[in-house]
Short mmCIF file of C-alpha atoms in Angstrom, two decimals:
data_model
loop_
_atom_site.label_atom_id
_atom_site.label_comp_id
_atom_site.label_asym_id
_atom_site.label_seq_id
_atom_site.Cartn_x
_atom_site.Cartn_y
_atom_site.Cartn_z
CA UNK A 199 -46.40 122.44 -197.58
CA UNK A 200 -47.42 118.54 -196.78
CA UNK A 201 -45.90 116.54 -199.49
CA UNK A 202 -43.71 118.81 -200.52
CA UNK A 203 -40.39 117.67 -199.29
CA UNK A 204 -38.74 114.72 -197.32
CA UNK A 205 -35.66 115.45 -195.23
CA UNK A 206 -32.14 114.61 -196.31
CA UNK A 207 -31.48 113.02 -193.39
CA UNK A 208 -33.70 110.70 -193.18
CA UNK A 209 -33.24 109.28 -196.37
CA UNK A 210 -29.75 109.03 -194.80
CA UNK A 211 -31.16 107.05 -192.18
CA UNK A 212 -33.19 105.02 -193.94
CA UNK A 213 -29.74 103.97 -196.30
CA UNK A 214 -27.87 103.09 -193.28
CA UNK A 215 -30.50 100.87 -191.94
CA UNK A 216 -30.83 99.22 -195.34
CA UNK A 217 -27.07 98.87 -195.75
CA UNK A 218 -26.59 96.11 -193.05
CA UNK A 219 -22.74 96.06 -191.21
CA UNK A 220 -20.82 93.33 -193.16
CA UNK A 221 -20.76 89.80 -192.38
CA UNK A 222 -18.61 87.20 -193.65
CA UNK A 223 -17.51 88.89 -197.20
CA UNK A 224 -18.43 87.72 -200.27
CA UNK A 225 -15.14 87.43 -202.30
CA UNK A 226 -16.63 86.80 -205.38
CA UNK A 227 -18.99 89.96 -204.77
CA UNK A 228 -16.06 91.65 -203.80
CA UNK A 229 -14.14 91.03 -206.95
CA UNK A 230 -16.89 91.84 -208.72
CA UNK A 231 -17.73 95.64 -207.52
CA UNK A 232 -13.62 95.80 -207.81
CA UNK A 233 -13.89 94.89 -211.31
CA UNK A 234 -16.45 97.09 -212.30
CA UNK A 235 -14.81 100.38 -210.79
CA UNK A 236 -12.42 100.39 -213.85
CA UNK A 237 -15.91 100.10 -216.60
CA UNK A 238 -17.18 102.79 -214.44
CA UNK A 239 -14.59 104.75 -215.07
CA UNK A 240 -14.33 104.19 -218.66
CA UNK A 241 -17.98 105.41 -218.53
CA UNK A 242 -17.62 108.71 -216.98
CA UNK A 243 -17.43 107.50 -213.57
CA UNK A 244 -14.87 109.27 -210.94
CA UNK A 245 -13.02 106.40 -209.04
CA UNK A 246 -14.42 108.42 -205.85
CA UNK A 247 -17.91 108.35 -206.39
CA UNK A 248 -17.36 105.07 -207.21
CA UNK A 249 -15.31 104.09 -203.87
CA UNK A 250 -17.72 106.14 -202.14
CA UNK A 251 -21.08 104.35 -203.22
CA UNK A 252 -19.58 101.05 -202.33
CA UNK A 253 -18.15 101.87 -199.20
CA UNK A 254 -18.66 98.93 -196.68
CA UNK A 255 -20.50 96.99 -199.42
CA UNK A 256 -19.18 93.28 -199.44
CA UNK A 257 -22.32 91.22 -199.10
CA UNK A 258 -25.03 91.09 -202.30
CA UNK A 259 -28.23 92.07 -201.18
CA UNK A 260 -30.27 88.41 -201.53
CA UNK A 261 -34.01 89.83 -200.85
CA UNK A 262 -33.49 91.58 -203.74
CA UNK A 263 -32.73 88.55 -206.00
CA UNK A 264 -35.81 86.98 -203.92
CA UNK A 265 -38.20 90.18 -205.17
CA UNK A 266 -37.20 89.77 -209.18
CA UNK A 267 -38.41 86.45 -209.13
CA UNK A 268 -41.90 88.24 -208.21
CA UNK A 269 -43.73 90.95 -210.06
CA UNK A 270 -47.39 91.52 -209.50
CA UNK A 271 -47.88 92.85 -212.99
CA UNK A 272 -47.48 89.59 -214.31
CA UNK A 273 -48.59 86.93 -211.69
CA UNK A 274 -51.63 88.73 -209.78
CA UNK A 275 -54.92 87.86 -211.02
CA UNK A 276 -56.51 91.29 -212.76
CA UNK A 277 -58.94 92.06 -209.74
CA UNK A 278 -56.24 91.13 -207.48
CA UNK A 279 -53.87 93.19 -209.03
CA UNK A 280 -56.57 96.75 -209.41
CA UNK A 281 -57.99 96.02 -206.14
CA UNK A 282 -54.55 96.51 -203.70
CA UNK A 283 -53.80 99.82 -205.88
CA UNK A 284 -57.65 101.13 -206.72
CA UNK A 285 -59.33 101.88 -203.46
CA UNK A 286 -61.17 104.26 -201.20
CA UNK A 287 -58.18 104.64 -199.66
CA UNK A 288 -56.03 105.75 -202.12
CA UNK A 289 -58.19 107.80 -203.80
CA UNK A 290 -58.85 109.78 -200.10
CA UNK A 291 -54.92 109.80 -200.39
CA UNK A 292 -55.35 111.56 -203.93
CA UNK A 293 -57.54 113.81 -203.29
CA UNK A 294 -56.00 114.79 -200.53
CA UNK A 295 -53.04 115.48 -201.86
CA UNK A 296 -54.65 117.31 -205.10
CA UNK A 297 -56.01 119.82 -202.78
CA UNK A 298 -52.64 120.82 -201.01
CA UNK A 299 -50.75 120.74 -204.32
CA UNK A 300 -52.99 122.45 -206.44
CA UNK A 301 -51.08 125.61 -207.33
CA UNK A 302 -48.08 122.80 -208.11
CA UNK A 303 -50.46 120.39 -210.00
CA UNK A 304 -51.61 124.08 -212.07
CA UNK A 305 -48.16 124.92 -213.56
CA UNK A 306 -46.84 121.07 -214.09
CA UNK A 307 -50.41 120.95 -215.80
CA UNK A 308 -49.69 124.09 -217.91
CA UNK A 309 -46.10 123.20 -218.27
CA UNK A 310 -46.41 120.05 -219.48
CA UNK A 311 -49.67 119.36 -220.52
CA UNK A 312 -50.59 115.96 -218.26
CA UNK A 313 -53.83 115.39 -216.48
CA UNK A 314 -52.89 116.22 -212.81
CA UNK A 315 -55.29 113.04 -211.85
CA UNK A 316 -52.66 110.71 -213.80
CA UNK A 317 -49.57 112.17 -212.10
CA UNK A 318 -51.60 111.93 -208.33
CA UNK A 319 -52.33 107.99 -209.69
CA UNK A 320 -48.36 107.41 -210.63
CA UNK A 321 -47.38 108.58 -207.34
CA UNK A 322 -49.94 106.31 -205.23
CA UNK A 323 -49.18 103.74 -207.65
CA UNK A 324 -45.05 104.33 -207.37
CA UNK A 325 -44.26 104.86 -203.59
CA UNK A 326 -48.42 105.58 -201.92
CA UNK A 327 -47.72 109.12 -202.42
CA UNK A 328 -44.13 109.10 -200.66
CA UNK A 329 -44.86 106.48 -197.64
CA UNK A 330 -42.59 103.83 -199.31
CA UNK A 331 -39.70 106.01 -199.53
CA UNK A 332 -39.79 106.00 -195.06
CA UNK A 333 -40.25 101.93 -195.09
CA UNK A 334 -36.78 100.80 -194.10
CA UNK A 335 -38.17 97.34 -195.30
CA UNK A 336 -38.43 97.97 -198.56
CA UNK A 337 -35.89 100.93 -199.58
CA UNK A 338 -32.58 99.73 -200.12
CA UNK A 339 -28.88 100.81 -201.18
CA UNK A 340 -28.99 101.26 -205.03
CA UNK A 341 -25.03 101.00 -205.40
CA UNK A 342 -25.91 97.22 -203.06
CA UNK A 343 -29.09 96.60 -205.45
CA UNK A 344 -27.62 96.76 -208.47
CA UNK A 345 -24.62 95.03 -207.81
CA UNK A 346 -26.52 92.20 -206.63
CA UNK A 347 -28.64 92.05 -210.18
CA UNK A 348 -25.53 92.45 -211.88
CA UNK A 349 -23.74 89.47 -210.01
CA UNK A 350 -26.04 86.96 -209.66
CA UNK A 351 -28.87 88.08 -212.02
CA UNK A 352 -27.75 86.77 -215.89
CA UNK A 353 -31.37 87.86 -217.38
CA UNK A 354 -30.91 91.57 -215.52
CA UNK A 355 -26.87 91.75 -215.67
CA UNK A 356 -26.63 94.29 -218.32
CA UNK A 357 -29.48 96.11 -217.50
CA UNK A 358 -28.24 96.50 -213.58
CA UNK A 359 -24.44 97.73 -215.08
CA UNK A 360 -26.47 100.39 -216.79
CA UNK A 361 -28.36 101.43 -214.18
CA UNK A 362 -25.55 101.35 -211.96
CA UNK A 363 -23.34 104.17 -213.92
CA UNK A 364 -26.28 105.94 -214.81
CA UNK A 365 -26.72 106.11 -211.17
CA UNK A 366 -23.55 107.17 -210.17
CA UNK A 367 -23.27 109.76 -213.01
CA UNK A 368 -26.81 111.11 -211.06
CA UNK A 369 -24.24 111.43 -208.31
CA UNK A 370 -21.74 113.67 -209.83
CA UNK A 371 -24.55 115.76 -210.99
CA UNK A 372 -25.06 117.03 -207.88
CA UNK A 373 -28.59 115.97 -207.58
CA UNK A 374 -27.85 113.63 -204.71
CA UNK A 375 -25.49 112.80 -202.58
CA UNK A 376 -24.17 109.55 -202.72
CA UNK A 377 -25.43 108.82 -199.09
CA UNK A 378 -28.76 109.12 -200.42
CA UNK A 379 -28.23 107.18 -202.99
CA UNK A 380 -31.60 104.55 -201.97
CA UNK A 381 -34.00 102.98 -204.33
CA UNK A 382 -36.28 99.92 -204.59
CA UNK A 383 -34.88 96.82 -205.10
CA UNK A 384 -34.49 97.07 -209.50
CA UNK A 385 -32.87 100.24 -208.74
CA UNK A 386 -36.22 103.20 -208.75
CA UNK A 387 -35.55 106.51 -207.35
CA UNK A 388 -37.46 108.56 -205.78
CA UNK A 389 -41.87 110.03 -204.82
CA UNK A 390 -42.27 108.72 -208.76
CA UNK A 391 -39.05 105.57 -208.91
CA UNK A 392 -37.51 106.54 -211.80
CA UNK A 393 -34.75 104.44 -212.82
CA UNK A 394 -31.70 106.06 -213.66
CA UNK A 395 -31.44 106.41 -217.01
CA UNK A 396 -35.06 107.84 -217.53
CA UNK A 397 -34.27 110.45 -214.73
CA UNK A 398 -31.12 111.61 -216.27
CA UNK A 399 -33.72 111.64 -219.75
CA UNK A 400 -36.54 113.40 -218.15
CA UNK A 401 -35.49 115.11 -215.14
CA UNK A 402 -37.44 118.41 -214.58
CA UNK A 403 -36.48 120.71 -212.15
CA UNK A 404 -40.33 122.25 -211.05
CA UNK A 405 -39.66 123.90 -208.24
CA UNK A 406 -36.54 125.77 -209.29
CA UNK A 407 -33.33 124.94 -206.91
CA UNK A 408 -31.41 124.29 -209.65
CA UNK A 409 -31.88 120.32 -209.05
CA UNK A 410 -34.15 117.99 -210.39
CA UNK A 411 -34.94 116.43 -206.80
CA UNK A 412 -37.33 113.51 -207.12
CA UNK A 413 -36.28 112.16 -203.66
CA UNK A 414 -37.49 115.51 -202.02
CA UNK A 415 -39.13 117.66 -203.93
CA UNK A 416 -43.19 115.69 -205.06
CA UNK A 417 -43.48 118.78 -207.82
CA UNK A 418 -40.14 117.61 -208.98
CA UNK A 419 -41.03 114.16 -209.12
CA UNK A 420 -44.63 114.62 -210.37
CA UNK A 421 -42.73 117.07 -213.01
CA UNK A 422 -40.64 114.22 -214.14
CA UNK A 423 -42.96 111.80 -214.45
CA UNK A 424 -45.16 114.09 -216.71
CA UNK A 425 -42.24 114.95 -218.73
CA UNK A 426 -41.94 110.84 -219.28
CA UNK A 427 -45.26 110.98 -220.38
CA UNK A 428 -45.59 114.05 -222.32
CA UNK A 429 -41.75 113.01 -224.65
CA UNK A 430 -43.62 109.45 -225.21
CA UNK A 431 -46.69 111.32 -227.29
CA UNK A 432 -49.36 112.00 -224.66
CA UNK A 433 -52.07 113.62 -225.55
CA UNK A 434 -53.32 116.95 -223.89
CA UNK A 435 -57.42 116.72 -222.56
CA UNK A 436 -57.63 112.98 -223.83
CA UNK A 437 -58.95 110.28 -221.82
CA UNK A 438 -56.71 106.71 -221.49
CA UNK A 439 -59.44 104.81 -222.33
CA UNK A 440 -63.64 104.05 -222.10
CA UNK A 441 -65.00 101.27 -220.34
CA UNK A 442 -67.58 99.93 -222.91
CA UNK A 443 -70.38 97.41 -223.57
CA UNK A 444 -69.25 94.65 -226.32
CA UNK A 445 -72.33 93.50 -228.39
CA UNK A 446 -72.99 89.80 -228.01
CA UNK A 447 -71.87 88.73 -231.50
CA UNK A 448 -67.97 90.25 -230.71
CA UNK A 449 -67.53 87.76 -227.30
CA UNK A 450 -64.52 86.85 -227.59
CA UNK A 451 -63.73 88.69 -230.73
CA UNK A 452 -61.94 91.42 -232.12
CA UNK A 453 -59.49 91.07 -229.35
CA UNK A 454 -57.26 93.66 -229.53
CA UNK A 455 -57.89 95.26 -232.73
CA UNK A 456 -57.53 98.83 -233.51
CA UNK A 457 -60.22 100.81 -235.28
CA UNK A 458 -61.38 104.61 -234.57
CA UNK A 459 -64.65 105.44 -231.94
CA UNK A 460 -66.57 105.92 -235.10
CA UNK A 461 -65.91 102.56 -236.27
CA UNK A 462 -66.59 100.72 -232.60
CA UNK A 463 -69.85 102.16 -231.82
CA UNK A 464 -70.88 101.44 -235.77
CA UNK A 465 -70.35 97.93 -234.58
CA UNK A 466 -72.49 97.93 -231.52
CA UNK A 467 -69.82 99.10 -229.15
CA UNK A 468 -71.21 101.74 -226.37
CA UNK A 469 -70.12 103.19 -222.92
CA UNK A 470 -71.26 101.00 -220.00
CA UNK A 471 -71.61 104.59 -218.63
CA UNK A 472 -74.43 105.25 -221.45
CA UNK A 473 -72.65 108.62 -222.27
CA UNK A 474 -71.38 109.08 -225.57
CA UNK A 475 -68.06 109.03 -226.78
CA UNK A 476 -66.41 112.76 -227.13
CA UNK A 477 -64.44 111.85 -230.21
CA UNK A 478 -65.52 109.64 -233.01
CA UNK A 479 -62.19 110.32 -234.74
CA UNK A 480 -59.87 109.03 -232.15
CA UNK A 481 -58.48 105.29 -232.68
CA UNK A 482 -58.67 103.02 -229.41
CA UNK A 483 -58.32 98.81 -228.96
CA UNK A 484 -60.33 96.49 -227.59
CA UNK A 485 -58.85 95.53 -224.52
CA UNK A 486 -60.86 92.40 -221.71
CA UNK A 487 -58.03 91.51 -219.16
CA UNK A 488 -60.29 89.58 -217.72
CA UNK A 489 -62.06 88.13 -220.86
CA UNK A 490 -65.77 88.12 -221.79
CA UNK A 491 -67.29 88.40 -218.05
CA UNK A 492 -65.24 90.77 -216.78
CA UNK A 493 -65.30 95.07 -218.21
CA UNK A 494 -64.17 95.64 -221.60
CA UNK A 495 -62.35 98.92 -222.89
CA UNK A 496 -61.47 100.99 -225.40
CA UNK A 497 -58.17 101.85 -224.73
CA UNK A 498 -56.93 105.02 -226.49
CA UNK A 499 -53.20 106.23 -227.31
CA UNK A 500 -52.60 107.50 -223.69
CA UNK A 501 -52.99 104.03 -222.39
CA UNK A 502 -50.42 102.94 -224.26
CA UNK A 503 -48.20 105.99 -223.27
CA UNK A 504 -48.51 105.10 -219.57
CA UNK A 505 -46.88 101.46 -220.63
CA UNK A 506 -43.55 103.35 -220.49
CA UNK A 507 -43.99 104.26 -217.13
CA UNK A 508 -44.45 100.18 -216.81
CA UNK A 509 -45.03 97.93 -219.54
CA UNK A 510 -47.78 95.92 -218.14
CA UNK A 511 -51.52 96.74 -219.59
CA UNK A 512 -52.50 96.27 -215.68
CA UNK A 513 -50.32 98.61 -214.42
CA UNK A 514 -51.78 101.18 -216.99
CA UNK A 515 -55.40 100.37 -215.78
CA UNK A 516 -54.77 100.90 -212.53
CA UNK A 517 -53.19 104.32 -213.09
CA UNK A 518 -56.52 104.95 -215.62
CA UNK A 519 -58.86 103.38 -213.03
CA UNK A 520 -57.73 105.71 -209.92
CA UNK A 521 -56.63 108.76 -211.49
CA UNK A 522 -60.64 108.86 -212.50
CA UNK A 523 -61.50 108.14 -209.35
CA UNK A 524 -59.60 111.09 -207.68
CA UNK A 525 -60.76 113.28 -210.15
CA UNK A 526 -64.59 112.42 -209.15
CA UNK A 527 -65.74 109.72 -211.79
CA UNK A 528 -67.38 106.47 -210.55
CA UNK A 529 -65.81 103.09 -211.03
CA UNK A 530 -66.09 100.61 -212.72
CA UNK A 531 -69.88 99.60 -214.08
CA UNK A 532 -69.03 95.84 -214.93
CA UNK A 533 -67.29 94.31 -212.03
CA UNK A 534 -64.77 91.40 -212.35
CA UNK A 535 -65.28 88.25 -212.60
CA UNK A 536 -63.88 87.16 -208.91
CA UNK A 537 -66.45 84.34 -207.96
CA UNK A 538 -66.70 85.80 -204.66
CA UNK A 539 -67.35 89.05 -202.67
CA UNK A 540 -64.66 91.30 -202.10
CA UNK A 541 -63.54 92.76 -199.11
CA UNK A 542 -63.39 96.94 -198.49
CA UNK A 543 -60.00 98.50 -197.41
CA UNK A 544 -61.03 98.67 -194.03
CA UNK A 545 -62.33 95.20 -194.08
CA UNK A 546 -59.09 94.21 -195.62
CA UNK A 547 -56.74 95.53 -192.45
CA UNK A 548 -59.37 93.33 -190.12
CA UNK A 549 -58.69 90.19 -192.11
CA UNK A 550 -55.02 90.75 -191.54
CA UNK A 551 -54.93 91.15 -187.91
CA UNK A 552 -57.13 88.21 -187.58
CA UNK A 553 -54.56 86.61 -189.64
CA UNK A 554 -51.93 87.37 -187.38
CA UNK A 555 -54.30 87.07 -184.25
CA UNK A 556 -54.32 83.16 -185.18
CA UNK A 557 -50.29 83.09 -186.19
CA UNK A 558 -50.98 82.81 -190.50
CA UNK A 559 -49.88 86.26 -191.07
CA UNK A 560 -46.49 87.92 -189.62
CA UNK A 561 -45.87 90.55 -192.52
CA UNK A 562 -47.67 94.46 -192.22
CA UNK A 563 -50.56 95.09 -191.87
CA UNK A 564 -51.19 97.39 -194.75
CA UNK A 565 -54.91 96.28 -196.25
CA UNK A 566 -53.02 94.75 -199.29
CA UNK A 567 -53.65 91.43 -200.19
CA UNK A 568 -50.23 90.21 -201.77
CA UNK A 569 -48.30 86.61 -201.85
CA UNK A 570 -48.05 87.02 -197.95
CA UNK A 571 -51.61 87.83 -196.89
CA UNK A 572 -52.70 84.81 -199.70
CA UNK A 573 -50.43 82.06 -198.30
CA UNK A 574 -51.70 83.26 -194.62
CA UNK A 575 -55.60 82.72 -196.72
CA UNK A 576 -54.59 79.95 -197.96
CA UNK A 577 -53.03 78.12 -194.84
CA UNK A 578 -56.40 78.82 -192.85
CA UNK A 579 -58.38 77.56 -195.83
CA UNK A 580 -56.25 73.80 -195.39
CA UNK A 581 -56.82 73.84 -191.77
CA UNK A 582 -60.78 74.30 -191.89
CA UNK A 583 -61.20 72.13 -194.60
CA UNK A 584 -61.80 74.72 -196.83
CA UNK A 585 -61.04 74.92 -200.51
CA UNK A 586 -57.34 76.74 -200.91
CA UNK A 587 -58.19 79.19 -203.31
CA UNK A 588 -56.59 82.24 -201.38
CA UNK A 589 -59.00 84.72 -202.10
CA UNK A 590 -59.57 87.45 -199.66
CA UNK A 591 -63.92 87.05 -199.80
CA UNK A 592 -66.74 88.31 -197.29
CA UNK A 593 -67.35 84.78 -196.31
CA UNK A 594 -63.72 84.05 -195.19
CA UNK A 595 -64.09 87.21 -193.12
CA UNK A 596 -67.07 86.14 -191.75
CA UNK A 597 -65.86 82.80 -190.72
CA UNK A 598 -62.88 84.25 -189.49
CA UNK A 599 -65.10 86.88 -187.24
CA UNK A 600 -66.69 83.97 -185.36
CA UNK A 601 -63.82 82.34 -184.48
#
């Protein structure tokens, strides 16, 4: 079945590539991971699972020190931010993938009692439905990862040594081997990145091999993550939230405060849809990420259930946005306030190339408009004169077509 498994050995592959040959060692490093083996140990940790993950390993990995310092959930701009993940192209992807999983997304669905639309949105949102996991660019070693957070990271040092032996102990599970052992670069695992200690809490084995195989096995992984969700309180056949018209007395009101559907639409409040709300009894905040000219919502318990996937409201938009979206709703009716016209996807991958047509842009050419793409915008915009805004607009594409 498509989706339904990557190989073993090229996960193998893709942990040698990201586990460069060693350089000039790092003795402090060195010390470091020879310090630790005896904490590990203490923890549960065999000395050779321990020897075995850090084989070769002298060097800290410094791109990954380089990525902390930058996490979209809190520095993109909103639109920014839902644009990149909410798109015609990943909802195709979706779709897609809910029609050759279907008898999978049925018994996770009747297992576990999460909308298959908001597992299909994690996994875009997580790895684009399994492509990061085969970008040697941006899967790394997790024994190399951590360490590096550990070392040089103070603010992420004791979460890293957590991670670390939870990781290992994932090891002498028998879940993994240890030279598969990859992850992004804050230590994620897997078609749904789990970090360590939530996999060893929610691990689900759905397609019954006896291992909960997230790093193979997408009904494993999309079993997992619905176990996260259905242990933190979600709520069977509920929505995550309503996008909603705010009466003008409430601009910039009310911010935030919780009251049931009953009580909102007694004050004014309606769907921007114009359909009514299913539930008067449920309780929902008002939510504007974008304040009073961007959409407004009425964000219900499972919104704030997908914040343990990632504790960032945007993040559990996104997943609320597209997850509708693949399951055949319209977006948004109030569009945000950007100040210019967006670009499509496809319109997206031609302002890239023409990016790197006139030397701006050097990174991949994916359609996503992140730091790179921006500081490629934003380098044009200084050479024509232009204001250096960095936005990714119809106009700049336009210019840029000419040209």
């Amino acid at each position: 079945m498509i989706f339904a498994r990557l190989t073993a050995g090229f996960l193998a592959l893709v942990l040698i590539a990201a586990t460069p040959a060693p350089a000039s060692a790092d003795a402090g490093f060195v010390r470091w991971i020879q310090g630790f083996e005896s904490v590990a140990a203490k923890a549960g940790v065999s000395r050779e699972v321990y020897r075995a993950a850090f084989a070769g390993i002298t060097e800290p990995d410094m791109e990954v020190i380089q990525k902390a310092r930058y996490q979209p959930e809190f520095r993109d701009k909103v639109w920014d931010y839902i644009d990149n993940r909410v798109n015609d192209e990943q909802v195709a992807k979706g779709q897609a993938a809910r029609a050759q999983l279907s008898s999978w997304l049925d018994r996770i669905e009747s297992r576990f009692g999460v909308d298959r639309d908001i597992l299909l949105a994690i996994w875009s949102m997580e790895t684009n439905y399994g492509q990061i996991l085969q970008r040697q660019d941006v899967m790394r070693s997790l024994p190399r990862s951590l360490a590096t957070l550990a070392y040089l990271d103070k603010s992420r040092a004791k979460f890293a040594r957590q991670q670390l032996i939870a990781a290992l102990k994932v090891v002498q599970s028998g879940d993994i081997k240890v030279s598969e052992l990859i992850s992004s670069w804050a230590g994620a695992m897997g078609h749904t990145q789990f970090i360590p200690t939530s996999y060893l809490a929610y691990k689900a084995d759905m397609d019954g091999d006896g291992h909960a195989n997230i790093w193979e096995s997408v009904p494993d992984a999309l079993a997992t993550a619905a176990n996260l969700l259905r242990r933190n309180g979600w709520q069977t056949g509920r929505t995550w939230g309503y996008e909603v018209v705010v009466p003008p007395q409430y601009r910039g009101k009310l911010e935030r405060d919780n009251r049931s559907i009953s009580q909102w639409a007694s004050l004014g409040f309606r769907r921007a849809n114009g359909r009514p709300f299913p539930d008067g009894g449920e309780r929902a905040n008002l939510m504007r990420l974008a304040g009073d000219n961007g959409p407004a919502f009425l964000m219900t318990k499972n919104f704030f259930v997908l914040k343990n996937y990632n504790n960032a409201d945007k993040y559990a938009l996104a997943v609320g946005l597209l997850a509708d979206q693949i399951g055949g709703y319209s977006g948004l009716v109030v569009d945000w306030p950007r100040g210019y016209k967006p670009l499509s996807t496809d319109e997206r991958y031609e302002l890239q190339k023409h990016l790197s047509r006139f030397g701006l842009y050097d990174g991949k050419i994916d359609g996503k408009i992140g730091s790179g793409s921006k500081a490629a915008i934003m380098a044009l915009q200084q050479q024509a004169g232009m204001p250096q805004d960095g936005n990714a607009s119809k106009a700049l594409l336009e210019f840029l077509r000419k040209r």
